[in-house]
Amino acid sequence: MNESIGSIQTAALAQIAAATDVRTLDDARVAVLGKKGTLSLAAAGIKEVPPQEKAAFGQLLNAARTAITAALAEKQAALREQADRAALAGIDLTLPARRVPVGSLHPLTLIRDQAIGILRRMGFALADGPEIEDEFHCFDALNTPADHPARNEKDTFYFDSGKLLRTHTSSVQIRTMESQPPPLRIIAPGSAYRRDEIDATHLSAFNQLEGLYVDREVSLPDLKGTLEYFFREMFGTSTEVRFRPHFFPFTEPSFEIDVKLQIKGQTPRWIEVAGCGMVDPAVFESLSQSRKDQAYDPEQVTGFAFGMGLDRLAMIRWGIKDIRLLIENDVRFLKQFA
Ligand code: PHE
């Protein structure tokens, strides 16, 4: 009996040693330790062992099981290491890691966020309004008469309902003043739409940033100082800024703002970047009617407003010659801003 345990152990250890993979190793385990394995069957034979030999037989059995279990574990570890090494064969772990493409912000997003950042530091809060507007908020409340060319069907996208795609973000001025009393200092970046012929400098959908400041005693120097500061933050502290008299129905006096800049590869020149002016009292009067109060009494409050094209600012900043590049999403173009 004792001898047979010795040979069972020897045979099992040999089978374990000969195993070449996880499968044959498991076969070896089952053959010796399984329910019907050689060692299990031998252990069942303890019933027939004379009582005085039982202890010695038990010890022998345990020793054999311990040795076999240890051999199995050792072989399993060796096989695993072998498999790991095989899996890595031919892989050069010293090669630099492959670059993961992470994307980058769109130039318009960069410009918009920079503009918002500058104006927020000056106390302007973000405001918002619908892109599908009515004529009242886009034109009438902004003192724009019915026969103004901007209201023409040729220039504006109208829906059958009579609503329209806002032609400028100035409608947000009205929406904000309807819902909030002064003092008010807001900016509203967003899309605007015009039926323009599409070319290198025009798209039918473009991006503006509107600003409005209303309080007691807001004056023209406030407007000038704010926007001069803004464009110098935007384009460099020594940038020259000029205000050219202009006309908008909703501001009086009105100006267009030019900055003197050198676009990449060109000689420095004056470039128009924004419209602005002091809020026309007629706009405040219209608000008194729609709000049914005197919060915007033109005798009490004054204000300034401005609007700029963000696409334009991006084109100036990076010397982009064709506005269509901003909407084509060509990765070769976009990755230059990463
Ligand atoms: N809404 C004007 C435009 O789109 C710009 C502007 C805004 C002018 C605010 C004056 C005040 O051209």
XYZ file of C-alpha atoms in Angstrom, residues 34-320:
287
model
C -9.871 14.169 -9.168
C -12.761 12.198 -7.644
C -11.569 9.081 -9.424
C -7.899 10.114 -9.442
C -5.184 7.706 -8.452
C -4.452 9.369 -5.106
C -8.143 9.754 -4.227
C -8.744 6.040 -4.888
C -5.676 5.129 -2.844
C -6.944 7.319 0.009
C -10.252 5.435 -0.036
C -8.216 2.264 0.611
C -7.385 3.452 4.157
C -10.374 1.384 5.328
C -8.426 -1.783 4.619
C -5.225 -0.656 6.356
C -4.638 -2.364 9.734
C -5.347 0.049 12.644
C -1.703 0.290 13.791
C -0.551 1.397 10.322
C -3.337 3.902 9.685
C -1.396 6.898 11.108
C 1.718 6.256 9.016
C -0.405 5.702 5.909
C -2.285 8.937 6.529
C 0.964 10.863 6.834
C 2.259 9.370 3.630
C -0.985 10.334 1.843
C -0.797 13.913 3.108
C 2.853 14.223 2.143
C 2.056 12.977 -1.361
C -0.932 15.396 -1.722
C 1.192 18.335 -0.511
C 4.006 17.515 -2.929
C 1.624 17.086 -5.851
C -0.321 20.291 -5.090
C 2.912 22.264 -4.825
C 4.158 20.833 -8.117
C 0.862 21.757 -9.791
C 1.049 25.370 -8.544
C 4.652 25.721 -9.580
C 4.025 24.322 -13.029
C 0.987 26.565 -13.474
C 3.061 29.660 -12.657
C 5.768 28.553 -15.061
C 3.275 27.963 -17.866
C 1.682 31.386 -17.302
C 5.013 33.123 -17.454
C 5.821 31.247 -20.623
C 2.525 32.336 -22.173
C 3.121 35.972 -21.156
C 6.551 35.918 -22.684
C 5.178 34.424 -25.907
C 2.494 37.111 -26.091
C 5.109 39.856 -25.835
C 7.495 38.277 -28.315
C 8.283 40.717 -31.124
C 6.932 43.724 -29.190
C 9.499 46.436 -28.512
C 8.605 47.853 -25.134
C 11.122 50.654 -25.516
C 9.221 52.221 -28.470
C 7.616 55.608 -27.661
C 3.867 55.413 -26.976
C 1.459 56.004 -29.853
C -0.025 59.532 -29.782
C -3.742 59.637 -28.955
C -5.511 62.306 -31.050
C -7.232 64.642 -28.578
C -8.817 67.264 -30.843
C -8.790 71.001 -30.189
C -11.114 73.969 -29.886
C -12.524 75.548 -33.049
C -11.061 79.010 -33.842
C -14.527 80.550 -33.407
C -14.808 78.995 -29.961
C -11.372 80.350 -29.067
C -12.294 83.881 -30.186
C -15.720 83.791 -28.545
C -14.323 82.544 -25.238
C -11.606 85.177 -25.269
C -14.142 87.943 -25.992
C -16.439 86.676 -23.238
C -13.493 86.498 -20.847
C -12.501 90.134 -21.411
C -16.059 91.443 -21.101
C -16.874 89.374 -18.028
C -13.892 90.881 -16.281
C -15.557 94.254 -16.949
C -18.773 93.058 -15.306
C -20.811 91.966 -18.336
C -23.028 88.924 -17.719
C -24.086 86.426 -20.366
C -27.592 86.716 -21.828
C -29.415 84.673 -24.439
C -32.381 84.859 -26.803
C -34.082 82.808 -29.541
C -32.639 82.491 -33.057
C -36.172 82.216 -34.469
C -37.451 85.679 -33.699
C -40.465 87.842 -34.418
C -40.371 91.120 -36.277
C -41.117 93.001 -33.098
C -37.950 91.966 -31.247
C -35.728 91.966 -34.314
C -36.897 95.250 -35.810
C -39.853 97.226 -34.384
C -38.635 97.415 -30.793
C -35.233 98.377 -32.190
C -36.747 101.439 -33.828
C -36.392 99.950 -37.304
C -39.186 101.197 -39.609
C -41.245 98.816 -41.732
C -39.601 99.993 -44.961
C -36.007 99.546 -43.713
C -34.015 97.468 -46.236
C -32.909 94.950 -43.566
C -36.559 93.889 -43.265
C -36.744 93.081 -46.961
C -37.604 89.501 -47.972
C -34.471 89.536 -50.075
C -32.263 90.131 -47.041
C -34.008 88.178 -44.295
C -35.134 84.564 -43.940
C -38.865 84.666 -43.150
C -41.001 81.694 -42.156
C -44.563 81.358 -43.451
C -45.704 82.102 -39.898
C -44.209 85.583 -40.207
C -41.385 84.710 -37.827
C -37.815 85.055 -39.046
C -34.246 83.987 -38.408
C -32.762 86.852 -36.428
C -30.606 89.072 -38.607
C -28.553 90.252 -35.644
C -28.158 89.509 -31.947
C -29.561 92.973 -31.110
C -32.935 91.302 -30.459
C -31.391 89.990 -27.216
C -31.097 93.620 -26.048
C -34.894 93.897 -26.177
C -35.557 90.449 -24.679
C -33.255 91.188 -21.744
C -34.662 94.654 -21.047
C -38.216 93.242 -21.185
C -37.411 90.808 -18.409
C -34.925 92.773 -16.278
C -34.924 96.319 -14.948
C -31.770 98.466 -15.124
C -28.930 98.587 -14.237
C -27.993 96.057 -16.858
C -24.688 94.967 -18.297
C -24.972 91.987 -20.650
C -23.306 90.317 -23.588
C -24.988 87.868 -25.940
C -22.859 85.791 -28.298
C -24.853 83.833 -30.869
C -25.770 83.082 -34.459
C -27.401 85.513 -36.869
C -28.749 84.909 -40.361
C -28.920 86.926 -43.575
C -29.761 86.060 -47.154
C -26.310 87.020 -48.327
C -24.673 85.659 -51.439
C -22.113 83.205 -50.071
C -18.519 84.115 -50.875
C -15.114 84.345 -49.184
C -16.358 86.933 -46.676
C -20.099 86.128 -46.379
C -22.094 83.197 -45.072
C -25.854 83.082 -44.577
C -25.287 81.997 -40.978
C -22.649 83.819 -38.975
C -21.748 84.674 -35.409
C -22.116 87.916 -33.520
C -21.494 89.156 -30.029
C -23.906 91.757 -28.718
C -23.301 94.019 -25.733
C -25.600 96.315 -23.783
C -25.008 98.549 -20.773
C -27.885 100.541 -19.289
C -27.764 102.581 -16.093
C -28.095 106.161 -14.921
C -25.558 108.418 -16.582
C -23.934 105.960 -18.957
C -22.127 108.193 -21.412
C -20.306 108.163 -24.715
C -16.881 108.140 -22.982
C -17.963 104.938 -21.197
C -18.727 103.389 -24.571
C -15.414 104.521 -26.029
C -13.340 103.453 -23.057
C -14.990 100.051 -22.812
C -14.581 99.170 -26.470
C -11.084 100.612 -26.816
C -10.050 98.514 -23.842
C -11.798 95.481 -25.320
C -10.043 95.666 -28.685
C -6.665 96.315 -27.097
C -7.086 93.249 -24.911
C -8.111 91.355 -28.015
C -5.416 92.471 -30.434
C -2.615 93.884 -28.284
C -2.251 96.876 -25.968
C -0.840 99.210 -28.612
C -3.677 98.576 -31.105
C -5.157 101.804 -32.531
C -8.969 101.982 -32.335
C -11.110 104.547 -34.163
C -14.809 105.412 -34.011
C -16.325 106.402 -37.339
C -19.784 108.068 -37.359
C -22.409 105.741 -38.805
C -26.143 105.068 -38.608
C -28.116 102.348 -36.831
C -31.851 102.791 -36.192
C -31.519 101.780 -32.521
C -28.532 103.898 -31.463
C -27.899 107.631 -31.616
C -25.192 108.674 -32.101
C -23.904 105.545 -33.861
C -20.405 104.493 -34.868
C -18.515 101.842 -36.652
C -15.306 100.784 -34.945
C -12.125 100.206 -36.931
C -8.884 98.819 -35.567
C -5.541 99.330 -37.260
C -4.022 95.923 -37.686
C -1.524 94.059 -39.702
C -3.080 90.854 -40.955
C -0.531 88.156 -41.727
C 1.286 88.972 -44.959
C -0.396 92.374 -45.448
C 0.512 95.986 -44.694
C -1.224 97.514 -41.637
C -4.650 99.004 -42.394
C -7.918 100.060 -40.739
C -10.333 97.157 -40.476
C -13.990 97.483 -39.466
C -14.750 95.235 -36.505
C -17.965 96.391 -34.810
C -21.010 98.653 -34.736
C -21.998 100.574 -31.640
C -23.752 103.622 -30.257
C -25.772 105.176 -27.458
C -29.157 103.463 -27.073
C -31.754 105.548 -28.929
C -34.400 106.943 -26.520
C -37.043 105.542 -28.895
C -35.905 102.030 -27.878
C -36.456 102.862 -24.194
C -39.856 104.361 -24.998
C -40.937 101.184 -26.754
C -39.904 99.229 -23.641
C -42.046 101.393 -21.413
C -44.995 100.236 -23.524
C -44.160 96.532 -23.522
C -43.097 96.451 -19.836
C -45.962 98.726 -18.797
C -43.682 100.543 -16.376
C -41.193 103.400 -16.384
C -38.084 101.347 -15.462
C -36.488 102.431 -18.728
C -37.646 106.029 -18.622
C -35.402 107.737 -21.209
C -35.244 110.777 -18.922
C -33.674 108.602 -16.203
C -31.505 106.012 -17.928
C -29.013 105.967 -20.754
C -27.006 103.162 -22.253
C -24.684 101.973 -24.935
C -24.815 98.940 -27.179
C -22.386 97.238 -29.505
C -22.311 94.296 -31.870
C -19.388 92.583 -33.499
C -18.852 89.713 -35.927
C -16.964 86.869 -34.309
C -16.177 85.174 -37.627
C -14.552 88.399 -38.735
C -12.444 88.643 -35.579
C -11.244 85.056 -36.069
C -10.347 85.769 -39.698
C -8.386 88.857 -38.647
C -6.638 87.129 -35.759
C -5.347 84.230 -37.829
C -5.237 85.766 -41.310
C -7.952 83.402 -42.570
